[in-house]
Amino acid sequence: MLRLTDAASAPLDDLPEEALASYLELCLARDPDAPLCRLHRGADAVTLAPLDQSSLRGDVEACLAGAAPSEDGAVGADVLAVAPGFPVGTLSVPLPAARSAVPGPETPAQIGLIDAGIAFWNPNILNVEIRSVGHLAPAQAGGVERLASSEIDAAIARGTAPEGDRANRRMLAAAFPGSVHAPQAGRPPLVRPGQVAHGTAMLDAIARTAPPRSRLHALELPRAVLRDSTGIRMRAVLPLALAAMADMAARATQPNMPLRLVVLLSYGFPGGPQTGADPAFLRAVTAVLDALAARNILLELILPTGNHLQGQSVAHLPDPEGGARPPLTWRILPGDHSNNRLELFHAPGRPALTLTAPDGTEVTRAEGRSFALLRDDDRIVGLIYTRRASDSLERTEVILSGRGPDGAGPGAPFGAWRVALGGPGPARAYVRRDDSGFEDDRAAPFRRSWLEDPAYRPRDAMGLPGTDDSSHADSLVRRAGTISVLCTGRDPRLRSVGAHWSGGDGTHPAVYGGLEADSADAPVARLAVDGPGPFMGMPLRGDGSDRLFRLRGTSIAAALHAGERAAPQAPTSASA
């Protein structure tokens, strides 16, 4: 029998990002030894440090009871987020020293690529000069494991031979044991010879448009980040990756030379809010950019709008105008080993929320409550919490647990859940990222969830996937709002890029590119053509060989724009 327990009404605003999602994992007790970490930025470094489970549990339960949490635990002025931990322990990246020369938009930029599976030795990628290659690593490695210049040169030389690709991957597996190139726990590497690797495709796309002999720095993300089905680790690691990229470029550049960096991060982050209110991890990103700017390092982050247009991941809930708001249907798949998360952004007031399980069982978290655990009989299978998102918005999140590692724990019931939100005013719902694309255990798959409405029309009048909501104005489920949440910020150093395809009569919106929630109030998204048709894509190198893979996506569009952006830019009032 489904029921809610452990209800609380205390404010939860002092808890850092993802503290409650991590607390749920502790309550589920699926992995008693699962490590946790906390992200904090000091004066001279960005650090992911281990966080004791009892400290997090104590801080969350203190907040739930209305008491002050410990300043040296999960909560503190410098703590930006908590996340599942890494087996490497503390991960600390120093911020580069201040530079004497001040860069401007007219300064030729060096290029940074943050990705995975980057075959930088591919002999067909000729337009960029590989200056440094690194991998996020434990603190004893100074935050980043790096290849020496001689190792980079040797790998590029080997890349011209037929067996060079395999030899270089073995070299990276030894140099970066936590990367996608290395086997882990008896499983093969996530990226293998002959298979397309996202990082290599991004490198090739950048090289197509970059100025000749542009300097490029490649940073491999840890395997543990890419296998995380929640996206929490990616959000926590991103500020460290930016600091690491700046440090790599600064080490490779004379200290009296101005340093402008154009960095590509080709990952999308579905979610909200998309009204200009910054989520915590977006604030963490801009805080690192500000710290670098204070050191005379200008870093621009190139971001794809995301490929979630057809994901049925957003719903626009109308103002009930004194009546009842229509319930939302949320589909959970069987056999899922990832937690499923639904965010609802609404007017303040902690409105009531009713969940109806697939078997018709109904539970309601009362108005004014901020927290409740969801149980199926005596098993914890999820939670509901509400906290402030901005001065004008609250965020209510529902998390339903998937099956645990090795099938431990049955998880929340699968099927069609109904979510009914009370309170006045319009609201938005967003399905949070719960599939990473890097899955190496077929016995424990990650299956995405989505929203349903009978009025939603997946195809337009021509039979193609729709690119807007004009054909289903009466549907709660919408395409507007599927843009990556990082692309909704107003900071001109965050440059969002969408995709178009080219046809005989011009260019047309891609059938996958994320769409702004409110086009009239959205940041400007640059557009790049990523293929000659809606489904054909662009031929790109994807491994260390001369083989071409036909690929499409807003990440490719962003990579093409990153190469263009490396050229000197005309100064503007906003430096945009």
Coordinates of C-alpha atoms in Angstrom, one line a residue:
M1 CA 0.0 0.0 0.0
L2 CA 1.4 3.4 -1.0
R3 CA 1.6 6.0 1.7
L4 CA 3.5 9.2 2.7
T5 CA 5.5 9.3 6.0
D6 CA 8.0 11.6 7.7
A7 CA 6.2 14.7 6.7
A8 CA 7.8 18.0 7.5
S9 CA 7.0 21.7 7.1
A10 CA 10.4 23.4 7.8
P11 CA 12.0 25.4 5.1
L12 CA 14.7 23.5 3.1
D13 CA 16.3 26.5 1.4
D14 CA 19.6 26.2 3.3
L15 CA 20.4 22.8 1.9
P16 CA 22.7 22.7 -1.2
E17 CA 21.7 21.4 -4.6
E18 CA 21.0 17.7 -4.7
A19 CA 21.2 17.2 -0.9
L20 CA 17.7 15.7 -0.8
A21 CA 18.2 13.5 -3.8
S22 CA 21.4 12.1 -2.1
Y23 CA 19.5 11.8 1.2
L24 CA 17.0 9.6 -0.6
E25 CA 19.8 7.2 -1.6
L26 CA 20.8 7.0 2.0
C27 CA 17.2 6.2 3.0
L28 CA 17.0 3.5 0.3
A29 CA 20.2 1.9 1.8
R30 CA 20.8 0.0 -1.5
D31 CA 24.6 0.6 -1.2
P32 CA 25.6 1.1 2.5
D33 CA 29.1 2.1 1.5
A34 CA 28.2 4.5 -1.3
P35 CA 30.4 7.5 -1.2
L36 CA 29.2 11.1 -1.2
C37 CA 31.0 14.3 -1.9
R38 CA 30.4 18.1 -1.6
L39 CA 31.4 20.7 -4.1
H40 CA 32.8 23.9 -2.8
R41 CA 34.8 26.9 -4.2
G42 CA 37.5 28.4 -2.2
A43 CA 39.6 31.5 -2.9
D44 CA 42.1 29.5 -5.0
A45 CA 40.5 26.2 -6.0
V46 CA 37.3 24.3 -6.8
T47 CA 37.1 21.1 -4.8
L48 CA 35.0 17.9 -4.6
A49 CA 35.7 16.5 -1.2
P50 CA 34.3 13.4 0.5
L51 CA 31.2 13.9 2.6
D52 CA 30.4 11.5 5.4
Q53 CA 27.0 9.9 5.1
S54 CA 26.2 10.6 8.7
S55 CA 27.0 14.3 8.2
L56 CA 24.6 14.6 5.3
R57 CA 21.9 12.6 7.1
G58 CA 22.3 14.8 10.2
D59 CA 22.2 18.0 8.2
V60 CA 19.1 17.1 6.3
E61 CA 17.2 15.8 9.3
A62 CA 18.2 18.9 11.2
C63 CA 16.7 21.1 8.5
L64 CA 13.5 18.9 8.4
A65 CA 13.2 19.4 12.2
G66 CA 13.6 23.2 11.8
A67 CA 17.0 23.2 13.5
A68 CA 20.3 24.7 12.3
P69 CA 22.5 22.3 10.4
S70 CA 26.3 21.9 11.0
E71 CA 28.4 24.5 9.1
D72 CA 31.2 21.9 8.6
G73 CA 28.9 19.2 7.1
A74 CA 26.8 19.3 3.9
V75 CA 25.8 22.9 4.5
G76 CA 28.1 25.9 4.4
A77 CA 28.5 29.2 2.8
D78 CA 31.0 27.8 0.2
V79 CA 29.1 24.5 -0.5
L80 CA 27.6 24.6 -4.0
A81 CA 26.2 21.1 -4.3
V82 CA 26.5 17.5 -3.0
A83 CA 26.7 14.5 -5.3
P84 CA 27.4 10.8 -5.4
G85 CA 31.1 10.4 -4.6
F86 CA 34.0 9.3 -6.8
P87 CA 36.3 6.4 -5.9
V88 CA 39.2 8.7 -6.3
G89 CA 38.6 10.6 -3.1
T90 CA 39.2 14.4 -3.1
L91 CA 39.2 16.1 -6.5
S92 CA 40.6 19.6 -6.3
V93 CA 41.4 21.9 -9.2
P94 CA 43.4 25.1 -8.5
L95 CA 42.4 28.3 -10.2
P96 CA 45.2 29.7 -12.4
A97 CA 47.3 32.6 -11.2
A98 CA 46.3 36.1 -12.3
R99 CA 47.7 37.2 -15.6
S100 CA 49.1 40.6 -16.5
A101 CA 47.6 41.0 -19.9
V102 CA 43.9 41.7 -20.2
P103 CA 42.1 39.8 -23.0
G104 CA 39.2 41.1 -25.1
P105 CA 36.9 39.8 -27.7
E106 CA 39.4 40.8 -30.4
T107 CA 42.0 38.4 -28.8
P108 CA 42.4 35.2 -30.9
A109 CA 41.0 32.4 -28.7
Q110 CA 42.4 29.1 -27.7
I111 CA 39.8 26.3 -27.8
G112 CA 38.8 23.9 -25.0
L113 CA 37.0 20.7 -25.5
I114 CA 35.4 19.0 -22.5
D115 CA 34.1 15.6 -23.6
A116 CA 35.0 11.9 -23.6
G117 CA 36.7 9.6 -26.1
I118 CA 38.8 12.3 -27.8
A119 CA 41.0 10.6 -30.4
F120 CA 43.2 13.7 -30.7
W121 CA 45.7 11.7 -32.8
N122 CA 43.4 11.2 -35.8
P123 CA 45.6 12.1 -38.8
N124 CA 42.7 13.5 -40.8
I125 CA 42.0 16.3 -38.2
L126 CA 44.6 18.8 -39.3
N127 CA 43.4 22.3 -38.6
V128 CA 44.0 22.4 -34.9
E129 CA 47.2 22.1 -32.8
I130 CA 46.8 19.9 -29.8
R131 CA 48.5 21.7 -26.9
S132 CA 47.4 19.8 -23.9
V133 CA 45.4 16.7 -23.0
G134 CA 44.1 16.0 -19.5
H135 CA 41.7 14.1 -17.3
L136 CA 40.1 15.0 -14.0
A137 CA 42.0 13.2 -11.3
P138 CA 42.5 12.9 -7.5
A139 CA 44.0 15.7 -5.6
Q140 CA 47.5 14.2 -5.5
A141 CA 47.7 14.7 -9.2
G142 CA 47.0 18.4 -8.8
G143 CA 43.3 18.0 -9.9
V144 CA 44.2 17.0 -13.5
E145 CA 46.2 14.1 -14.9
R146 CA 48.1 15.4 -18.0
L147 CA 50.0 14.0 -20.9
A148 CA 53.5 15.4 -21.4
S149 CA 54.1 17.2 -24.7
S150 CA 56.3 14.4 -25.8
E151 CA 53.5 11.9 -25.1
I152 CA 51.1 14.0 -27.2
D153 CA 53.6 14.2 -30.1
A154 CA 54.3 10.4 -29.9
A155 CA 50.5 9.6 -30.0
I156 CA 50.0 11.9 -33.0
A157 CA 52.9 10.2 -34.8
R158 CA 51.6 6.7 -34.0
G159 CA 48.1 7.7 -35.2
T160 CA 49.4 7.6 -38.8
A161 CA 50.0 3.8 -38.6
P162 CA 47.1 1.2 -38.9
E163 CA 47.6 0.0 -35.3
G164 CA 48.2 3.5 -33.9
D165 CA 44.6 4.0 -32.8
R166 CA 44.6 0.9 -30.6
A167 CA 48.1 1.6 -29.2
N168 CA 47.1 5.1 -28.3
R169 CA 43.9 3.9 -26.5
R170 CA 46.1 1.5 -24.5
M171 CA 48.3 4.5 -23.6
L172 CA 45.4 6.6 -22.4
A173 CA 44.0 3.7 -20.4
A174 CA 47.2 3.5 -18.5
A175 CA 47.6 7.3 -18.2
F176 CA 44.0 8.0 -17.3
P177 CA 42.7 4.9 -15.4
G178 CA 39.4 6.5 -14.5
S179 CA 38.6 7.5 -18.1
V180 CA 36.3 6.0 -20.7
H181 CA 39.4 4.5 -22.4
A182 CA 40.1 2.2 -19.4
P183 CA 38.3 -1.0 -18.4
Q184 CA 36.5 -0.9 -15.0
A185 CA 35.4 -3.6 -12.7
G186 CA 35.8 -6.4 -15.3
R187 CA 33.9 -4.5 -17.9
P188 CA 35.4 -3.2 -21.2
P189 CA 36.1 0.5 -21.9
L190 CA 33.1 2.6 -22.7
V191 CA 34.8 3.8 -25.9
R192 CA 36.5 1.1 -28.1
P193 CA 38.3 1.1 -31.4
G194 CA 36.0 1.1 -34.5
Q195 CA 33.2 2.7 -32.5
V196 CA 32.1 6.3 -32.9
A197 CA 33.2 8.5 -29.9
H198 CA 31.4 11.7 -29.1
G199 CA 34.6 13.6 -28.2
T200 CA 36.3 12.8 -31.5
A201 CA 33.3 13.9 -33.5
M202 CA 33.3 17.2 -31.6
L203 CA 37.0 17.6 -32.3
D204 CA 36.5 17.1 -36.0
A205 CA 33.5 19.5 -36.2
I206 CA 35.6 22.2 -34.3
A207 CA 38.4 21.8 -36.8
R208 CA 36.1 22.3 -39.7
T209 CA 35.5 26.0 -38.8
A210 CA 38.4 27.0 -36.5
P211 CA 41.1 29.4 -37.8
P212 CA 44.2 27.5 -39.1
R213 CA 46.5 26.1 -36.4
S214 CA 44.2 27.1 -33.6
R215 CA 45.5 25.9 -30.2
L216 CA 43.2 23.3 -28.6
H217 CA 43.1 21.7 -25.1
A218 CA 41.2 18.5 -24.6
L219 CA 39.9 17.4 -21.2
E220 CA 38.5 13.9 -20.8
L221 CA 35.6 13.6 -18.3
P222 CA 35.8 10.7 -15.8
R223 CA 33.9 7.5 -16.7
A224 CA 32.0 7.7 -13.4
V225 CA 30.5 11.0 -14.5
L226 CA 29.3 9.6 -17.8
R227 CA 27.7 6.5 -16.3
D228 CA 25.7 8.5 -13.7
S229 CA 22.1 8.1 -14.8
T230 CA 20.9 11.1 -12.8
G231 CA 23.1 13.8 -14.2
I232 CA 24.0 14.9 -10.7
R233 CA 27.7 14.2 -11.1
M234 CA 27.9 16.0 -14.4
R235 CA 26.4 19.1 -12.8
A236 CA 28.8 18.9 -9.8
V237 CA 31.9 18.3 -12.0
L238 CA 31.3 21.0 -14.5
P239 CA 32.7 23.9 -12.4
L240 CA 35.8 21.8 -11.8
A241 CA 36.1 21.0 -15.5
L242 CA 36.1 24.7 -16.3
A243 CA 38.7 25.5 -13.8
A244 CA 40.8 22.6 -15.0
M245 CA 40.5 23.7 -18.6
A246 CA 41.6 27.2 -17.7
D247 CA 44.6 25.8 -15.7
M248 CA 45.6 23.6 -18.7
A249 CA 45.5 26.6 -21.1
A250 CA 47.3 28.9 -18.7
R251 CA 50.2 26.4 -18.2
A252 CA 50.6 26.2 -22.0
T253 CA 50.5 30.0 -22.6
Q254 CA 53.2 32.5 -21.8
P255 CA 52.2 34.4 -18.6
N256 CA 52.5 37.8 -20.3
M257 CA 50.1 36.8 -23.2
P258 CA 46.4 37.5 -23.0
L259 CA 44.2 34.4 -22.7
R260 CA 40.8 34.1 -24.2
L261 CA 39.3 30.6 -24.1
V262 CA 36.3 29.3 -26.1
V263 CA 35.2 26.1 -24.4
L264 CA 32.8 23.5 -25.8
L265 CA 30.6 21.5 -23.5
S266 CA 28.4 19.4 -25.8
Y267 CA 25.9 18.1 -23.2
G268 CA 22.3 19.2 -22.6
F269 CA 20.6 19.5 -19.2
P270 CA 16.8 19.2 -19.4
G271 CA 15.0 20.8 -16.6
G272 CA 13.9 24.2 -15.2
P273 CA 13.1 26.9 -14.4
Q274 CA 13.5 28.5 -17.8
T275 CA 12.4 32.0 -16.8
G276 CA 15.8 33.5 -16.1
A277 CA 16.0 32.2 -12.6
D278 CA 19.3 30.4 -12.3
P279 CA 19.4 26.9 -10.8
A280 CA 22.2 26.4 -8.3
F281 CA 24.6 24.7 -10.7
L282 CA 24.2 27.5 -13.3
R283 CA 25.3 29.9 -10.5
A284 CA 28.2 27.7 -9.7
V285 CA 29.3 27.8 -13.4
T286 CA 29.1 31.6 -13.5
A287 CA 31.0 31.9 -10.2
V288 CA 33.9 30.1 -11.8
L289 CA 33.8 32.3 -14.9
D290 CA 33.8 35.4 -12.6
A291 CA 36.8 34.0 -10.6
L292 CA 38.7 33.5 -13.9
A293 CA 37.8 36.9 -15.2
A294 CA 39.2 38.4 -12.0
R295 CA 42.5 36.7 -13.0
N296 CA 42.3 38.2 -16.5
I297 CA 41.2 34.9 -18.2
L298 CA 38.2 35.3 -20.4
L299 CA 36.3 32.1 -20.8
E300 CA 33.2 31.7 -23.0
L301 CA 31.2 28.5 -22.8
I302 CA 29.6 27.1 -26.0
L303 CA 26.5 25.1 -25.2
P304 CA 24.1 23.1 -27.3
T305 CA 20.4 23.7 -26.9
G306 CA 20.0 19.9 -26.4
N307 CA 18.3 17.2 -28.4
H308 CA 15.2 16.8 -26.3
L309 CA 12.5 18.4 -28.5
Q310 CA 10.6 15.1 -29.0
G311 CA 11.2 13.8 -25.5
Q312 CA 7.8 14.7 -24.0
S313 CA 9.7 16.1 -21.1
V314 CA 7.9 19.4 -20.5
A315 CA 4.3 20.3 -19.5
H316 CA 2.7 23.8 -19.2
L317 CA 0.0 23.7 -16.5
P318 CA -2.6 26.5 -16.8
D319 CA -3.8 28.7 -14.0
P320 CA -6.7 26.8 -12.4
E321 CA -8.5 30.1 -11.8
G322 CA -10.1 28.9 -8.6
G323 CA -10.8 25.4 -9.9
A324 CA -8.8 22.2 -9.9
R325 CA -5.7 22.0 -12.1
P326 CA -5.8 19.1 -14.5
P327 CA -3.6 16.1 -13.5
L328 CA -0.4 15.3 -15.4
T329 CA 0.4 11.7 -16.6
W330 CA 4.0 10.6 -16.0
R331 CA 5.0 7.3 -17.6
I332 CA 7.6 5.1 -15.7
L333 CA 9.0 2.1 -17.5
P334 CA 9.5 -1.4 -16.1
G335 CA 13.0 -2.7 -15.4
D336 CA 14.4 0.8 -14.8
H337 CA 17.6 1.0 -12.7
S338 CA 17.6 4.8 -12.6
N339 CA 15.7 7.2 -10.3
N340 CA 13.0 9.1 -12.2
R341 CA 12.6 12.8 -11.3
L342 CA 9.9 15.4 -12.1
E343 CA 10.3 19.1 -11.2
L344 CA 7.3 21.4 -10.9
F345 CA 7.9 25.2 -10.7
H346 CA 5.0 27.2 -9.3
A347 CA 4.0 30.2 -7.3
P348 CA 5.1 30.2 -3.6
G349 CA 2.9 28.7 -1.0
R350 CA 3.9 25.0 -0.8
P351 CA 0.7 23.8 -2.6
A352 CA -0.8 20.4 -2.0
L353 CA 0.4 17.6 -4.3
T354 CA -1.5 14.4 -5.1
L355 CA 0.2 11.3 -6.5
T356 CA -1.9 8.5 -8.0
A357 CA 0.0 5.2 -8.6
P358 CA -0.6 3.0 -11.6
D359 CA -2.9 0.8 -9.5
G360 CA -5.1 3.7 -8.5
T361 CA -3.7 4.2 -5.0
E362 CA -3.7 7.9 -4.1
V363 CA -1.6 9.8 -1.7
T364 CA -1.6 13.6 -0.9
R365 CA 1.1 15.8 0.6
A366 CA -0.9 18.5 2.3
E367 CA -0.6 22.2 1.6
G368 CA 2.1 23.8 3.7
R369 CA 4.3 20.7 3.9
S370 CA 7.8 20.9 2.5
F371 CA 8.8 17.2 2.6
A372 CA 7.5 13.6 2.7
L373 CA 8.9 10.2 2.0
L374 CA 6.9 7.9 -0.3
R375 CA 6.6 4.2 0.9
D376 CA 5.2 1.1 -0.8
D377 CA 4.3 -1.0 2.3
D378 CA 7.4 -0.6 4.4
R379 CA 9.8 0.1 1.6
I380 CA 10.9 3.7 0.8
V381 CA 10.4 4.2 -3.0
G382 CA 10.7 8.0 -3.4
L383 CA 10.2 11.4 -1.9
I384 CA 8.5 14.8 -2.4
Y385 CA 10.0 18.1 -1.4
T386 CA 9.4 21.8 -2.0
R387 CA 12.0 24.6 -1.7
R388 CA 12.4 28.1 -3.0
A389 CA 13.8 28.3 -6.6
S390 CA 13.8 32.1 -6.9
D391 CA 12.2 35.2 -5.4
S392 CA 9.0 34.4 -7.3
L393 CA 9.1 30.6 -7.7
E394 CA 9.1 27.4 -5.7
R395 CA 10.3 24.1 -6.9
T396 CA 8.5 20.9 -6.0
E397 CA 10.3 17.7 -7.0
V398 CA 9.0 14.2 -7.1
I399 CA 11.7 11.4 -7.2
L400 CA 10.6 7.8 -7.8
S401 CA 13.3 5.2 -7.2
G402 CA 14.4 2.7 -9.8
R403 CA 15.8 -0.7 -9.0
G404 CA 19.1 -0.6 -7.1
P405 CA 22.5 -2.0 -8.2
D406 CA 22.3 -5.7 -9.0
G407 CA 18.5 -5.5 -8.8
A408 CA 18.5 -4.7 -5.1
G409 CA 15.1 -3.2 -4.1
P410 CA 12.0 -3.3 -6.3
G411 CA 11.8 0.5 -6.9
A412 CA 8.6 2.4 -7.3
P413 CA 5.8 0.8 -9.3
F414 CA 6.0 1.2 -13.0
G415 CA 3.3 2.4 -15.3
A416 CA 1.3 5.7 -15.7
W417 CA 1.5 7.9 -12.6
R418 CA -0.8 10.9 -12.2
V419 CA 0.5 14.1 -10.6
A420 CA -2.0 16.8 -9.5
L421 CA -0.6 20.1 -8.2
G422 CA -2.7 22.4 -6.2
G423 CA -2.2 26.2 -5.7
P424 CA -2.9 29.2 -7.8
G425 CA -1.2 30.5 -11.0
P426 CA 0.4 28.7 -13.9
A427 CA 3.1 26.1 -13.4
R428 CA 5.6 24.2 -15.4
A429 CA 6.8 20.6 -15.1
Y430 CA 10.1 19.2 -16.4
V431 CA 11.4 15.6 -16.5
R432 CA 15.0 15.7 -15.2
R433 CA 17.7 13.9 -17.1
D434 CA 17.8 10.2 -16.1
D435 CA 19.6 8.5 -19.0
S436 CA 23.3 9.2 -19.7
G437 CA 23.8 7.5 -23.0
F438 CA 26.8 5.6 -21.6
E439 CA 25.4 2.3 -20.4
D440 CA 27.8 -0.7 -20.0
D441 CA 25.7 -3.0 -17.9
R442 CA 22.8 -4.5 -19.9
A443 CA 21.5 -6.2 -16.8
A444 CA 20.9 -2.9 -15.1
P445 CA 19.5 -0.6 -17.9
F446 CA 18.6 3.1 -17.5
R447 CA 15.1 3.8 -19.0
R448 CA 13.9 7.3 -19.4
S449 CA 10.4 8.5 -18.3
W450 CA 8.1 10.9 -20.1
L451 CA 4.9 12.9 -19.9
E452 CA 1.7 12.0 -21.7
D453 CA -1.4 13.8 -23.0
P454 CA -3.9 12.4 -25.5
A455 CA -3.9 15.9 -27.2
Y456 CA -0.2 15.8 -27.9
R457 CA 0.6 15.5 -31.6
P458 CA 4.0 13.9 -32.3
R459 CA 3.9 14.7 -36.0
D460 CA 2.9 17.6 -38.1
A461 CA 0.6 17.8 -41.1
M462 CA 3.4 16.6 -43.4
G463 CA 4.0 13.5 -41.2
L464 CA 7.4 14.7 -39.9
P465 CA 8.2 15.2 -36.2
G466 CA 6.8 18.5 -35.2
T467 CA 9.1 21.4 -34.3
D468 CA 6.7 23.5 -32.3
D469 CA 3.4 23.3 -30.5
S470 CA 1.1 24.8 -33.2
S471 CA -0.7 21.5 -33.8
H472 CA -1.6 20.8 -30.2
A473 CA -2.4 24.1 -28.5
D474 CA -4.7 22.2 -26.1
S475 CA -2.0 19.7 -24.9
L476 CA -0.4 20.1 -21.5
V477 CA 2.7 18.4 -22.8
R478 CA 4.7 20.8 -24.9
R479 CA 7.9 21.1 -26.9
A480 CA 8.5 24.7 -25.7
G481 CA 10.8 24.4 -22.7
T482 CA 12.9 21.5 -23.9
I483 CA 16.0 23.7 -24.3
S484 CA 18.9 22.8 -22.0
V485 CA 18.6 24.8 -18.7
L486 CA 22.2 26.0 -19.0
C487 CA 21.1 27.9 -22.2
T488 CA 18.5 29.9 -20.3
G489 CA 21.0 32.1 -18.4
R490 CA 21.5 35.7 -19.3
D491 CA 25.3 35.7 -18.9
P492 CA 26.8 36.7 -22.4
R493 CA 29.7 34.3 -21.7
L494 CA 27.2 31.3 -22.0
R495 CA 26.5 31.0 -25.7
S496 CA 23.7 28.7 -26.7
V497 CA 23.7 27.0 -30.1
G498 CA 20.7 25.3 -31.9
A499 CA 20.7 23.2 -35.1
H500 CA 19.1 23.7 -38.5
W501 CA 19.2 21.5 -41.6
S502 CA 19.6 22.8 -45.1
G503 CA 17.2 22.2 -47.9
G504 CA 16.5 23.5 -51.4
D505 CA 14.6 26.5 -50.1
G506 CA 16.9 27.5 -47.2
T507 CA 17.3 26.2 -43.7
H508 CA 14.8 24.6 -41.3
P509 CA 14.7 23.9 -37.6
A510 CA 16.1 20.5 -36.6
V511 CA 13.5 18.0 -35.5
Y512 CA 15.4 17.4 -32.2
G513 CA 16.8 20.8 -31.2
G514 CA 15.5 22.0 -27.8
L515 CA 13.0 24.9 -27.9
E516 CA 12.8 27.9 -25.6
A517 CA 9.9 28.0 -23.1
D518 CA 9.1 31.7 -23.9
S519 CA 10.7 32.7 -27.2
A520 CA 10.0 36.4 -26.6
D521 CA 12.1 36.4 -23.4
A522 CA 14.7 33.8 -24.4
P523 CA 18.5 34.4 -24.8
V524 CA 19.6 34.6 -28.4
A525 CA 20.5 31.1 -29.7
R526 CA 23.0 30.9 -32.5
L527 CA 22.1 28.5 -35.3
A528 CA 24.4 26.2 -37.2
V529 CA 23.5 23.8 -40.0
D530 CA 24.5 20.2 -39.0
G531 CA 23.3 18.4 -42.1
P532 CA 21.7 18.5 -45.6
G533 CA 18.4 17.1 -44.5
P534 CA 16.3 16.5 -41.4
F535 CA 17.7 13.1 -40.7
M536 CA 21.0 12.8 -42.7
G537 CA 23.5 14.5 -40.5
M538 CA 27.1 15.4 -41.2
P539 CA 29.9 13.0 -42.0
L540 CA 32.5 13.3 -39.2
R541 CA 35.5 11.4 -37.9
G542 CA 34.5 9.4 -34.9
D543 CA 37.6 7.4 -33.9
G544 CA 41.3 7.4 -34.7
S545 CA 40.9 6.1 -38.3
D546 CA 39.9 7.8 -41.6
R547 CA 36.4 6.3 -41.3
L548 CA 33.5 8.8 -41.5
F549 CA 30.3 8.5 -39.4
R550 CA 27.2 10.4 -40.3
L551 CA 26.1 12.2 -37.1
R552 CA 23.5 14.9 -36.3
G553 CA 22.6 16.9 -33.2
T554 CA 22.8 20.3 -31.5
S555 CA 26.2 19.2 -30.1
I556 CA 27.6 19.2 -33.6
A557 CA 26.1 22.6 -34.3
A558 CA 27.7 23.9 -31.1
A559 CA 31.1 22.5 -32.1
L560 CA 30.9 24.2 -35.5
H561 CA 30.1 27.5 -33.7
A562 CA 33.0 27.0 -31.2
G563 CA 35.4 26.8 -34.1
E564 CA 34.1 30.0 -35.6
R565 CA 34.1 31.8 -32.3
A566 CA 37.8 31.2 -31.9
A567 CA 38.5 33.8 -34.5
P568 CA 39.0 37.4 -33.2
Q569 CA 35.6 39.0 -32.6
A570 CA 34.6 42.7 -33.0
P571 CA 34.2 44.3 -29.5
T572 CA 30.6 45.1 -28.6
S573 CA 29.0 46.8 -25.5
A574 CA 28.1 43.3 -24.1
S575 CA 31.2 41.6 -25.5
A576 CA 28.7 39.0 -26.9

